[in-house]
PDB file of C-alpha atoms in Angstrom:
ATOM      1  CA  MET A  26     109.479 -42.464-250.053  1.00 49.00           C
ATOM      2  CA  PRO A  27     109.309 -42.053-246.227  1.00 58.00           C
ATOM      3  CA  SER A  28     107.324 -45.292-245.958  1.00 64.00           C
ATOM      4  CA  PHE A  29     109.902 -47.059-248.147  1.00 60.00           C
ATOM      5  CA  ILE A  30     112.733 -45.819-245.906  1.00 63.00           C
ATOM      6  CA  SER A  31     110.777 -46.829-242.803  1.00 64.00           C
ATOM      7  CA  SER A  32     110.271 -50.275-244.304  1.00 65.00           C
ATOM      8  CA  ILE A  33     113.996 -50.663-244.914  1.00 64.00           C
ATOM      9  CA  ILE A  34     114.871 -49.445-241.417  1.00 60.00           C
ATOM     10  CA  SER A  35     112.358 -51.828-239.856  1.00 61.00           C
ATOM     11  CA  ARG A  36     114.078 -54.760-241.584  1.00 65.00           C
ATOM     12  CA  ILE A  37     117.505 -53.920-240.166  1.00 65.00           C
ATOM     13  CA  THR A  38     118.548 -56.562-237.657  1.00 69.00           C
ATOM     14  CA  LEU A  39     120.184 -55.735-234.348  1.00 66.00           C
ATOM     15  CA  ARG A  40     123.486 -57.160-235.548  1.00 67.00           C
ATOM     16  CA  LEU A  41     123.435 -55.054-238.721  1.00 73.00           C
ATOM     17  CA  ALA A  42     122.398 -51.965-236.744  1.00 74.00           C
ATOM     18  CA  VAL A  43     125.358 -52.420-234.404  1.00 71.00           C
ATOM     19  CA  VAL A  44     127.776 -52.922-237.311  1.00 73.00           C
ATOM     20  CA  LEU A  45     126.442 -49.843-239.126  1.00 77.00           C
ATOM     21  CA  ALA A  46     126.640 -47.730-235.963  1.00 77.00           C
ATOM     22  CA  VAL A  47     130.258 -48.761-235.373  1.00 74.00           C
ATOM     23  CA  PHE A  48     131.160 -48.316-239.050  1.00 76.00           C
ATOM     24  CA  PHE A  49     129.696 -44.830-239.431  1.00 79.00           C
ATOM     25  CA  GLY A  50     130.974 -43.744-236.013  1.00 77.00           C
ATOM     26  CA  LEU A  51     134.549 -44.660-236.894  1.00 75.00           C
ATOM     27  CA  MET A  52     134.143 -43.327-240.434  1.00 78.00           C
ATOM     28  CA  VAL A  53     133.084 -39.880-239.217  1.00 80.00           C
ATOM     29  CA  THR A  54     136.008 -39.795-236.779  1.00 76.00           C
ATOM     30  CA  SER A  55     138.484 -40.839-239.468  1.00 74.00           C
ATOM     31  CA  LEU A  56     137.193 -38.288-241.975  1.00 77.00           C
ATOM     32  CA  ALA A  57     137.411 -35.564-239.345  1.00 78.00           C
ATOM     33  CA  LEU A  58     141.022 -36.445-238.503  1.00 78.00           C
ATOM     34  CA  ILE A  59     142.348 -36.989-242.047  1.00 78.00           C
ATOM     35  CA  PRO A  60     142.680 -33.254-242.984  1.00 82.00           C
ATOM     36  CA  THR A  61     144.617 -32.575-239.775  1.00 84.00           C
ATOM     37  CA  GLN A  62     146.819 -35.595-240.383  1.00 82.00           C
ATOM     38  CA  LEU A  63     147.554 -34.559-243.973  1.00 83.00           C
ATOM     39  CA  GLN A  64     148.385 -31.025-242.864  1.00 87.00           C
ATOM     40  CA  SER A  65     150.738 -32.415-240.219  1.00 88.00           C
ATOM     41  CA  ILE A  66     152.481 -34.657-242.769  1.00 87.00           C
ATOM     42  CA  ARG A  67     153.026 -31.720-245.137  1.00 89.00           C
ATOM     43  CA  ALA A  68     154.259 -29.423-242.349  1.00 91.00           C
ATOM     44  CA  ASP A  69     156.710 -32.054-241.058  1.00 91.00           C
ATOM     45  CA  SER A  70     158.071 -32.705-244.563  1.00 91.00           C
ATOM     46  CA  LEU A  71     158.501 -28.980-245.224  1.00 92.00           C
ATOM     47  CA  THR A  72     160.275 -28.457-241.888  1.00 92.00           C
ATOM     48  CA  LYS A  73     162.653 -31.327-242.674  1.00 93.00           C
ATOM     49  CA  LEU A  74     163.353 -29.985-246.169  1.00 93.00           C
ATOM     50  CA  GLU A  75     164.078 -26.492-244.834  1.00 94.00           C
ATOM     51  CA  ALA A  76     166.473 -27.905-242.218  1.00 94.00           C
ATOM     52  CA  ASP A  77     168.265 -30.019-244.852  1.00 94.00           C
ATOM     53  CA  HIS A  78     168.462 -27.017-247.192  1.00 95.00           C
ATOM     54  CA  LYS A  79     169.989 -24.795-244.532  1.00 95.00           C
ATOM     55  CA  ARG A  80     172.485 -27.465-243.447  1.00 94.00           C
ATOM     56  CA  ALA A  81     173.566 -28.226-247.038  1.00 94.00           C
ATOM     57  CA  THR A  82     174.095 -24.516-247.760  1.00 95.00           C
ATOM     58  CA  GLU A  83     176.281 -24.156-244.672  1.00 94.00           C
ATOM     59  CA  ILE A  84     178.301 -27.234-245.633  1.00 93.00           C
ATOM     60  CA  LEU A  85     178.872 -25.875-249.145  1.00 93.00           C
ATOM     61  CA  SER A  86     180.076 -22.509-247.844  1.00 93.00           C
ATOM     62  CA  VAL A  87     182.684 -24.290-245.722  1.00 93.00           C
ATOM     63  CA  ILE A  88     183.978 -26.871-248.211  1.00 93.00           C
ATOM     64  CA  LEU A  89     184.234 -24.285-251.023  1.00 93.00           C
ATOM     65  CA  SER A  90     186.289 -21.791-249.023  1.00 93.00           C
ATOM     66  CA  GLU A  91     189.719 -23.104-250.036  1.00 93.00           C
ATOM     67  CA  PRO A  92     188.895 -23.844-253.712  1.00 92.00           C
ATOM     68  CA  VAL A  93     187.456 -20.333-254.171  1.00 92.00           C
ATOM     69  CA  TRP A  94     190.416 -18.763-252.377  1.00 92.00           C
ATOM     70  CA  GLN A  95     192.879 -20.705-254.507  1.00 91.00           C
ATOM     71  CA  ILE A  96     190.764 -20.168-257.666  1.00 88.00           C
ATOM     72  CA  THR A  97     190.514 -23.853-258.500  1.00 91.00           C
ATOM     73  CA  PRO A  98     187.014 -24.397-259.955  1.00 91.00           C
ATOM     74  CA  GLU A  99     187.748 -28.066-260.771  1.00 92.00           C
ATOM     75  CA  ILE A 100     188.389 -28.809-257.089  1.00 92.00           C
ATOM     76  CA  ALA A 101     185.347 -26.702-256.118  1.00 90.00           C
ATOM     77  CA  LYS A 102     183.110 -28.672-258.473  1.00 90.00           C
ATOM     78  CA  ALA A 103     184.444 -31.994-257.208  1.00 91.00           C
ATOM     79  CA  SER A 104     183.982 -30.865-253.607  1.00 89.00           C
ATOM     80  CA  SER A 105     180.404 -29.711-254.276  1.00 91.00           C
ATOM     81  CA  GLU A 106     179.468 -33.187-255.584  1.00 91.00           C
ATOM     82  CA  VAL A 107     179.053 -34.287-251.962  1.00 88.00           C
ATOM     83  CA  VAL A 108     176.075 -31.940-251.692  1.00 91.00           C
ATOM     84  CA  PHE A 109     174.953 -32.231-255.323  1.00 92.00           C
ATOM     85  CA  SER A 110     174.437 -35.979-254.872  1.00 92.00           C
ATOM     86  CA  ASP A 111     171.449 -35.124-252.657  1.00 91.00           C
ATOM     87  CA  PRO A 112     168.364 -35.690-254.871  1.00 92.00           C
ATOM     88  CA  ASN A 113     166.768 -32.566-253.364  1.00 93.00           C
ATOM     89  CA  VAL A 114     169.433 -30.355-254.939  1.00 94.00           C
ATOM     90  CA  ALA A 115     168.451 -28.742-258.231  1.00 94.00           C
ATOM     91  CA  GLU A 116     171.304 -26.323-258.764  1.00 95.00           C
ATOM     92  CA  ILE A 117     174.508 -24.997-257.193  1.00 95.00           C
ATOM     93  CA  ASN A 118     175.811 -21.559-258.222  1.00 95.00           C
ATOM     94  CA  VAL A 119     179.025 -20.089-256.862  1.00 95.00           C
ATOM     95  CA  ILE A 120     180.239 -16.571-257.597  1.00 95.00           C
ATOM     96  CA  THR A 121     183.397 -14.809-256.520  1.00 93.00           C
ATOM     97  CA  LEU A 122     183.322 -11.495-254.713  1.00 92.00           C
ATOM     98  CA  PRO A 123     183.694  -8.616-255.094  1.00 90.00           C
ATOM     99  CA  ASP A 124     183.830  -9.103-258.906  1.00 91.00           C
ATOM    100  CA  LYS A 125     180.608 -11.233-258.921  1.00 90.00           C
ATOM    101  CA  LYS A 126     181.942 -13.591-261.566  1.00 93.00           C
ATOM    102  CA  THR A 127     180.514 -17.077-261.951  1.00 93.00           C
ATOM    103  CA  PHE A 128     182.930 -19.556-260.403  1.00 93.00           C
ATOM    104  CA  ILE A 129     181.053 -22.860-260.861  1.00 93.00           C
ATOM    105  CA  THR A 130     177.538 -23.940-261.803  1.00 93.00           C
ATOM    106  CA  ASN A 131     176.087 -27.392-261.411  1.00 93.00           C
ATOM    107  CA  SER A 132     172.448 -27.906-262.378  1.00 93.00           C
ATOM    108  CA  ARG A 133     169.783 -30.535-263.050  1.00 92.00           C
ATOM    109  CA  LYS A 134     166.753 -28.220-262.894  1.00 91.00           C
ATOM    110  CA  ALA A 135     165.694 -29.261-266.405  1.00 89.00           C
ATOM    111  CA  SER A 136     164.910 -32.778-265.158  1.00 90.00           C
ATOM    112  CA  GLN A 137     162.908 -31.600-262.147  1.00 90.00           C
ATOM    113  CA  LYS A 138     159.375 -30.256-261.898  1.00 88.00           C
ATOM    114  CA  GLY A 139     159.778 -27.913-258.927  1.00 78.00           C
ATOM    115  CA  ALA A 140     158.667 -25.761-257.224  1.00 90.00           C
ATOM    116  CA  PHE A 141     162.130 -24.488-256.345  1.00 94.00           C
ATOM    117  CA  ARG A 142     163.447 -22.783-253.244  1.00 94.00           C
ATOM    118  CA  SER A 143     166.770 -20.963-252.943  1.00 95.00           C
ATOM    119  CA  LYS A 144     169.219 -20.211-250.106  1.00 95.00           C
ATOM    120  CA  SER A 145     172.460 -18.207-250.300  1.00 95.00           C
ATOM    121  CA  ARG A 146     175.412 -17.965-247.963  1.00 95.00           C
ATOM    122  CA  ASP A 147     178.685 -16.033-247.991  1.00 95.00           C
ATOM    123  CA  ILE A 148     181.926 -17.964-248.494  1.00 94.00           C
ATOM    124  CA  LEU A 149     184.532 -16.793-245.997  1.00 93.00           C
ATOM    125  CA  HIS A 150     188.276 -17.132-245.859  1.00 91.00           C
ATOM    126  CA  GLY A 151     189.145 -16.026-242.380  1.00 88.00           C
ATOM    127  CA  GLU A 152     187.164 -12.845-241.900  1.00 89.00           C
ATOM    128  CA  GLN A 153     187.119 -11.964-245.595  1.00 93.00           C
ATOM    129  CA  ILE A 154     184.104 -12.606-247.818  1.00 94.00           C
ATOM    130  CA  ILE A 155     185.502 -14.135-251.005  1.00 94.00           C
ATOM    131  CA  GLY A 156     182.358 -15.473-252.635  1.00 94.00           C
ATOM    132  CA  GLU A 157     178.751 -16.524-252.372  1.00 96.00           C
ATOM    133  CA  VAL A 158     177.108 -19.895-252.835  1.00 95.00           C
ATOM    134  CA  GLN A 159     173.497 -20.235-253.956  1.00 96.00           C
ATOM    135  CA  LEU A 160     171.879 -23.616-253.364  1.00 96.00           C
ATOM    136  CA  ILE A 161     168.534 -24.343-255.030  1.00 95.00           C
ATOM    137  CA  PHE A 162     166.368 -27.165-253.739  1.00 95.00           C
ATOM    138  CA  ALA A 163     163.471 -28.730-255.679  1.00 94.00           C
ATOM    139  CA  ASP A 164     160.272 -29.906-253.996  1.00 93.00           C
ATOM    140  CA  ASP A 165     160.119 -33.093-256.088  1.00 93.00           C
ATOM    141  CA  GLU A 166     161.530 -35.456-253.468  1.00 91.00           C
ATOM    142  CA  MET A 167     159.520 -33.780-250.715  1.00 91.00           C
ATOM    143  CA  ASN A 168     156.329 -34.233-252.729  1.00 91.00           C
ATOM    144  CA  LYS A 169     157.171 -37.898-253.293  1.00 92.00           C
ATOM    145  CA  GLU A 170     157.787 -38.319-249.575  1.00 90.00           C
ATOM    146  CA  ILE A 171     154.518 -36.548-248.721  1.00 89.00           C
ATOM    147  CA  LYS A 172     152.605 -38.783-251.134  1.00 90.00           C
ATOM    148  CA  LEU A 173     154.265 -41.883-249.676  1.00 90.00           C
ATOM    149  CA  ASN A 174     153.489 -40.765-246.120  1.00 87.00           C
ATOM    150  CA  ILE A 175     149.870 -40.039-247.081  1.00 85.00           C
ATOM    151  CA  TYR A 176     149.496 -43.521-248.573  1.00 88.00           C
ATOM    152  CA  ARG A 177     151.105 -44.991-245.467  1.00 88.00           C
ATOM    153  CA  ALA A 178     148.798 -42.983-243.190  1.00 83.00           C
ATOM    154  CA  ILE A 179     145.736 -44.042-245.193  1.00 84.00           C
ATOM    155  CA  PHE A 180     146.852 -47.676-245.030  1.00 88.00           C
ATOM    156  CA  VAL A 181     147.450 -47.516-241.269  1.00 84.00           C
ATOM    157  CA  THR A 182     144.121 -45.730-240.773  1.00 81.00           C
ATOM    158  CA  ALA A 183     142.308 -48.337-242.873  1.00 84.00           C
ATOM    159  CA  ILE A 184     143.908 -51.227-240.963  1.00 87.00           C
ATOM    160  CA  SER A 185     143.129 -49.561-237.618  1.00 83.00           C
ATOM    161  CA  PHE A 186     139.586 -48.883-238.797  1.00 80.00           C
ATOM    162  CA  LEU A 187     139.096 -52.513-239.867  1.00 84.00           C
ATOM    163  CA  LEU A 188     140.580 -53.924-236.661  1.00 85.00           C
ATOM    164  CA  SER A 189     138.447 -51.560-234.563  1.00 81.00           C
ATOM    165  CA  VAL A 190     135.290 -52.631-236.390  1.00 79.00           C
ATOM    166  CA  ILE A 191     136.173 -56.309-235.958  1.00 83.00           C
ATOM    167  CA  CYS A 192     137.019 -55.942-232.254  1.00 84.00           C
ATOM    168  CA  ILE A 193     133.906 -53.899-231.473  1.00 79.00           C
ATOM    169  CA  TYR A 194     131.749 -56.284-233.508  1.00 79.00           C
ATOM    170  CA  VAL A 195     133.143 -59.320-231.650  1.00 83.00           C
ATOM    171  CA  VAL A 196     132.629 -57.694-228.249  1.00 82.00           C
ATOM    172  CA  LEU A 197     129.083 -56.568-229.084  1.00 80.00           C
ATOM    173  CA  GLN A 198     128.265 -59.967-230.553  1.00 80.00           C
ATOM    174  CA  TRP A 199     129.525 -61.607-227.367  1.00 82.00           C
ATOM    175  CA  ARG A 200     128.058 -59.177-224.855  1.00 79.00           C
ATOM    176  CA  LEU A 201     124.879 -57.968-226.591  1.00 79.00           C
ATOM    177  CA  VAL A 202     123.631 -59.722-229.715  1.00 78.00           C
ATOM    178  CA  ARG A 203     124.119 -63.340-228.634  1.00 83.00           C
ATOM    179  CA  PRO A 204     122.594 -62.894-225.141  1.00 84.00           C
ATOM    180  CA  ILE A 205     119.593 -61.053-226.616  1.00 83.00           C
ATOM    181  CA  LYS A 206     119.050 -63.827-229.159  1.00 84.00           C
ATOM    182  CA  ASP A 207     119.245 -66.345-226.312  1.00 85.00           C
ATOM    183  CA  LEU A 208     116.675 -64.388-224.320  1.00 85.00           C
ATOM    184  CA  ILE A 209     114.400 -64.205-227.374  1.00 85.00           C
ATOM    185  CA  GLN A 210     114.573 -67.993-227.739  1.00 87.00           C
ATOM    186  CA  LYS A 211     113.769 -68.464-224.065  1.00 85.00           C
ATOM    187  CA  SER A 212     110.855 -66.004-224.235  1.00 85.00           C
ATOM    188  CA  ASP A 213     109.528 -67.899-227.282  1.00 86.00           C
ATOM    189  CA  ARG A 214     109.595 -71.095-225.227  1.00 84.00           C
ATOM    190  CA  LEU A 215     107.642 -69.328-222.516  1.00 82.00           C
ATOM    191  CA  ALA A 216     105.090 -68.266-225.102  1.00 82.00           C
ATOM    192  CA  VAL A 217     104.423 -71.910-226.080  1.00 82.00           C
ATOM    193  CA  GLY A 218     104.231 -73.064-222.470  1.00 80.00           C
ATOM    194  CA  GLU A 219     107.702 -74.582-221.988  1.00 82.00           C
ATOM    195  CA  LEU A 220     108.257 -73.460-218.398  1.00 79.00           C
ATOM    196  CA  ASN A 221     110.732 -75.983-216.979  1.00 82.00           C
ATOM    197  CA  GLU A 222     113.976 -74.427-218.250  1.00 83.00           C
ATOM    198  CA  VAL A 223     115.472 -71.948-215.764  1.00 84.00           C
ATOM    199  CA  ILE A 224     116.451 -68.579-217.258  1.00 82.00           C
ATOM    200  CA  ALA A 225     119.750 -67.591-215.656  1.00 80.00           C
ATOM    201  CA  PHE A 226     122.377 -65.061-216.764  1.00 76.00           C
ATOM    202  CA  ASP A 227     125.320 -64.314-214.494  1.00 78.00           C
ATOM    203  CA  ARG A 228     125.347 -60.619-215.355  1.00 78.00           C
ATOM    204  CA  LYS A 229     124.647 -57.405-213.446  1.00 79.00           C
ATOM    205  CA  ASP A 230     123.832 -55.200-216.432  1.00 79.00           C
ATOM    206  CA  GLU A 231     120.570 -54.474-218.245  1.00 80.00           C
ATOM    207  CA  ILE A 232     120.543 -57.852-219.973  1.00 80.00           C
ATOM    208  CA  GLY A 233     121.026 -59.517-216.599  1.00 83.00           C
ATOM    209  CA  HIS A 234     118.053 -57.564-215.222  1.00 84.00           C
ATOM    210  CA  LEU A 235     115.985 -58.572-218.245  1.00 84.00           C
ATOM    211  CA  ALA A 236     116.890 -62.214-217.643  1.00 85.00           C
ATOM    212  CA  VAL A 237     115.827 -61.870-213.990  1.00 86.00           C
ATOM    213  CA  SER A 238     112.484 -60.408-215.122  1.00 88.00           C
ATOM    214  CA  LEU A 239     111.947 -63.250-217.584  1.00 85.00           C
ATOM    215  CA  GLU A 240     112.802 -65.799-214.900  1.00 85.00           C
ATOM    216  CA  ALA A 241     110.298 -64.161-212.537  1.00 89.00           C
ATOM    217  CA  THR A 242     107.701 -64.318-215.320  1.00 86.00           C
ATOM    218  CA  ARG A 243     108.522 -67.995-215.912  1.00 84.00           C
ATOM    219  CA  GLN A 244     108.143 -68.803-212.227  1.00 88.00           C
ATOM    220  CA  ALA A 245     104.864 -66.868-212.011  1.00 88.00           C
ATOM    221  CA  LEU A 246     103.485 -68.694-215.048  1.00 85.00           C
ATOM    222  CA  GLN A 247     104.666 -72.001-213.679  1.00 86.00           C
ATOM    223  CA  ARG A 248     102.888 -71.341-210.367  1.00 87.00           C
ATOM    224  CA  SER A 249      99.748 -70.265-212.216  1.00 87.00           C
ATOM    225  CA  PHE A 250      99.720 -73.407-214.339  1.00 83.00           C
ATOM    226  CA  LYS A 251     100.278 -75.598-211.270  1.00 86.00           C
ATOM    227  CA  GLU A 252      97.448 -73.857-209.455  1.00 86.00           C
ATOM    228  CA  LEU A 253      95.216 -74.349-212.513  1.00 86.00           C
ATOM    229  CA  GLU A 254      96.161 -78.012-212.645  1.00 83.00           C
ATOM    230  CA  ILE A 255      95.324 -78.425-208.958  1.00 85.00           C
ATOM    231  CA  LYS A 256      91.990 -76.666-209.418  1.00 84.00           C
ATOM    232  CA  ASN A 257      91.236 -78.743-212.516  1.00 82.00           C
ATOM    233  CA  GLN A 258      92.059 -81.873-210.576  1.00 82.00           C
ATOM    234  CA  GLN A 259      89.815 -80.783-207.745  1.00 79.00           C
ATOM    235  CA  LEU A 260      87.021 -80.047-210.213  1.00 79.00           C
ATOM    236  CA  LEU A 261      87.424 -83.476-211.774  1.00 76.00           C
ATOM    237  CA  GLU A 262      87.326 -85.143-208.357  1.00 73.00           C
ATOM    238  CA  TYR A 263      84.302 -83.103-207.378  1.00 71.00           C
ATOM    239  CA  SER A 264      82.472 -83.914-210.620  1.00 72.00           C
ATOM    240  CA  GLY A 265      83.302 -87.595-210.110  1.00 66.00           C
ATOM    241  CA  THR A 266      81.853 -87.497-206.625  1.00 69.00           C
ATOM    242  CA  LEU A 267      78.667 -85.902-207.928  1.00 61.00           C
ATOM    243  CA  GLU A 268      78.292 -88.555-210.608  1.00 60.00           C
ATOM    244  CA  SER A 269      78.733 -91.378-208.070  1.00 63.00           C
ATOM    245  CA  LYS A 270      76.029 -89.870-205.869  1.00 57.00           C
ATOM    246  CA  VAL A 271      73.675 -89.625-208.802  1.00 55.00           C
TER     247      VAL A 271
END
């Protein structure tokens, strides 16, 4: 098994290695951030729901003051429709005080899954407490919003991930893979004795230094071959002179 893995690793090209490194690097970062992001989405949605719940309860306590005081449940129910139209609302219960009799009830809890959360507030007429309103919110809409925000976050993360991989791949292809392939081709030409092409890269990084080293090698080989040619020519001339003397 280790030899099989080593064989696979040895076949991985530089381009594929770079792509895999970028992919797994971004993947690890994304996976590390997703739990925090999901927790933040849920906390923000819950904070918003709590604020809406509190505000709706306060609004109900104000708009129901006169109908409760005048004992007109029809007007109270019509007035409460402003709040009941909110899809977060599961139930509105209003009782009169101090007799604690039910004044109005408006509910759609049967059509909602919950969980449910409740807030109560006194209904005042002047300084006198004349009733109490209980407003029950369901988590259904919040859960839908959380799910939608999670899908949106995953989509944005996926698009960012893809664009990051593409951008990094393009930059590495331009600045690393392509120059290295060019240097490999030039070194292959050196290996077969093609020494006339100058190796020049206008770069100050490691690849630039490698190109300078290859160019120095090319020049050294070129000088060596020229010196060998001169010596061979001298040997030929010398051997010709010896033959003429003989």
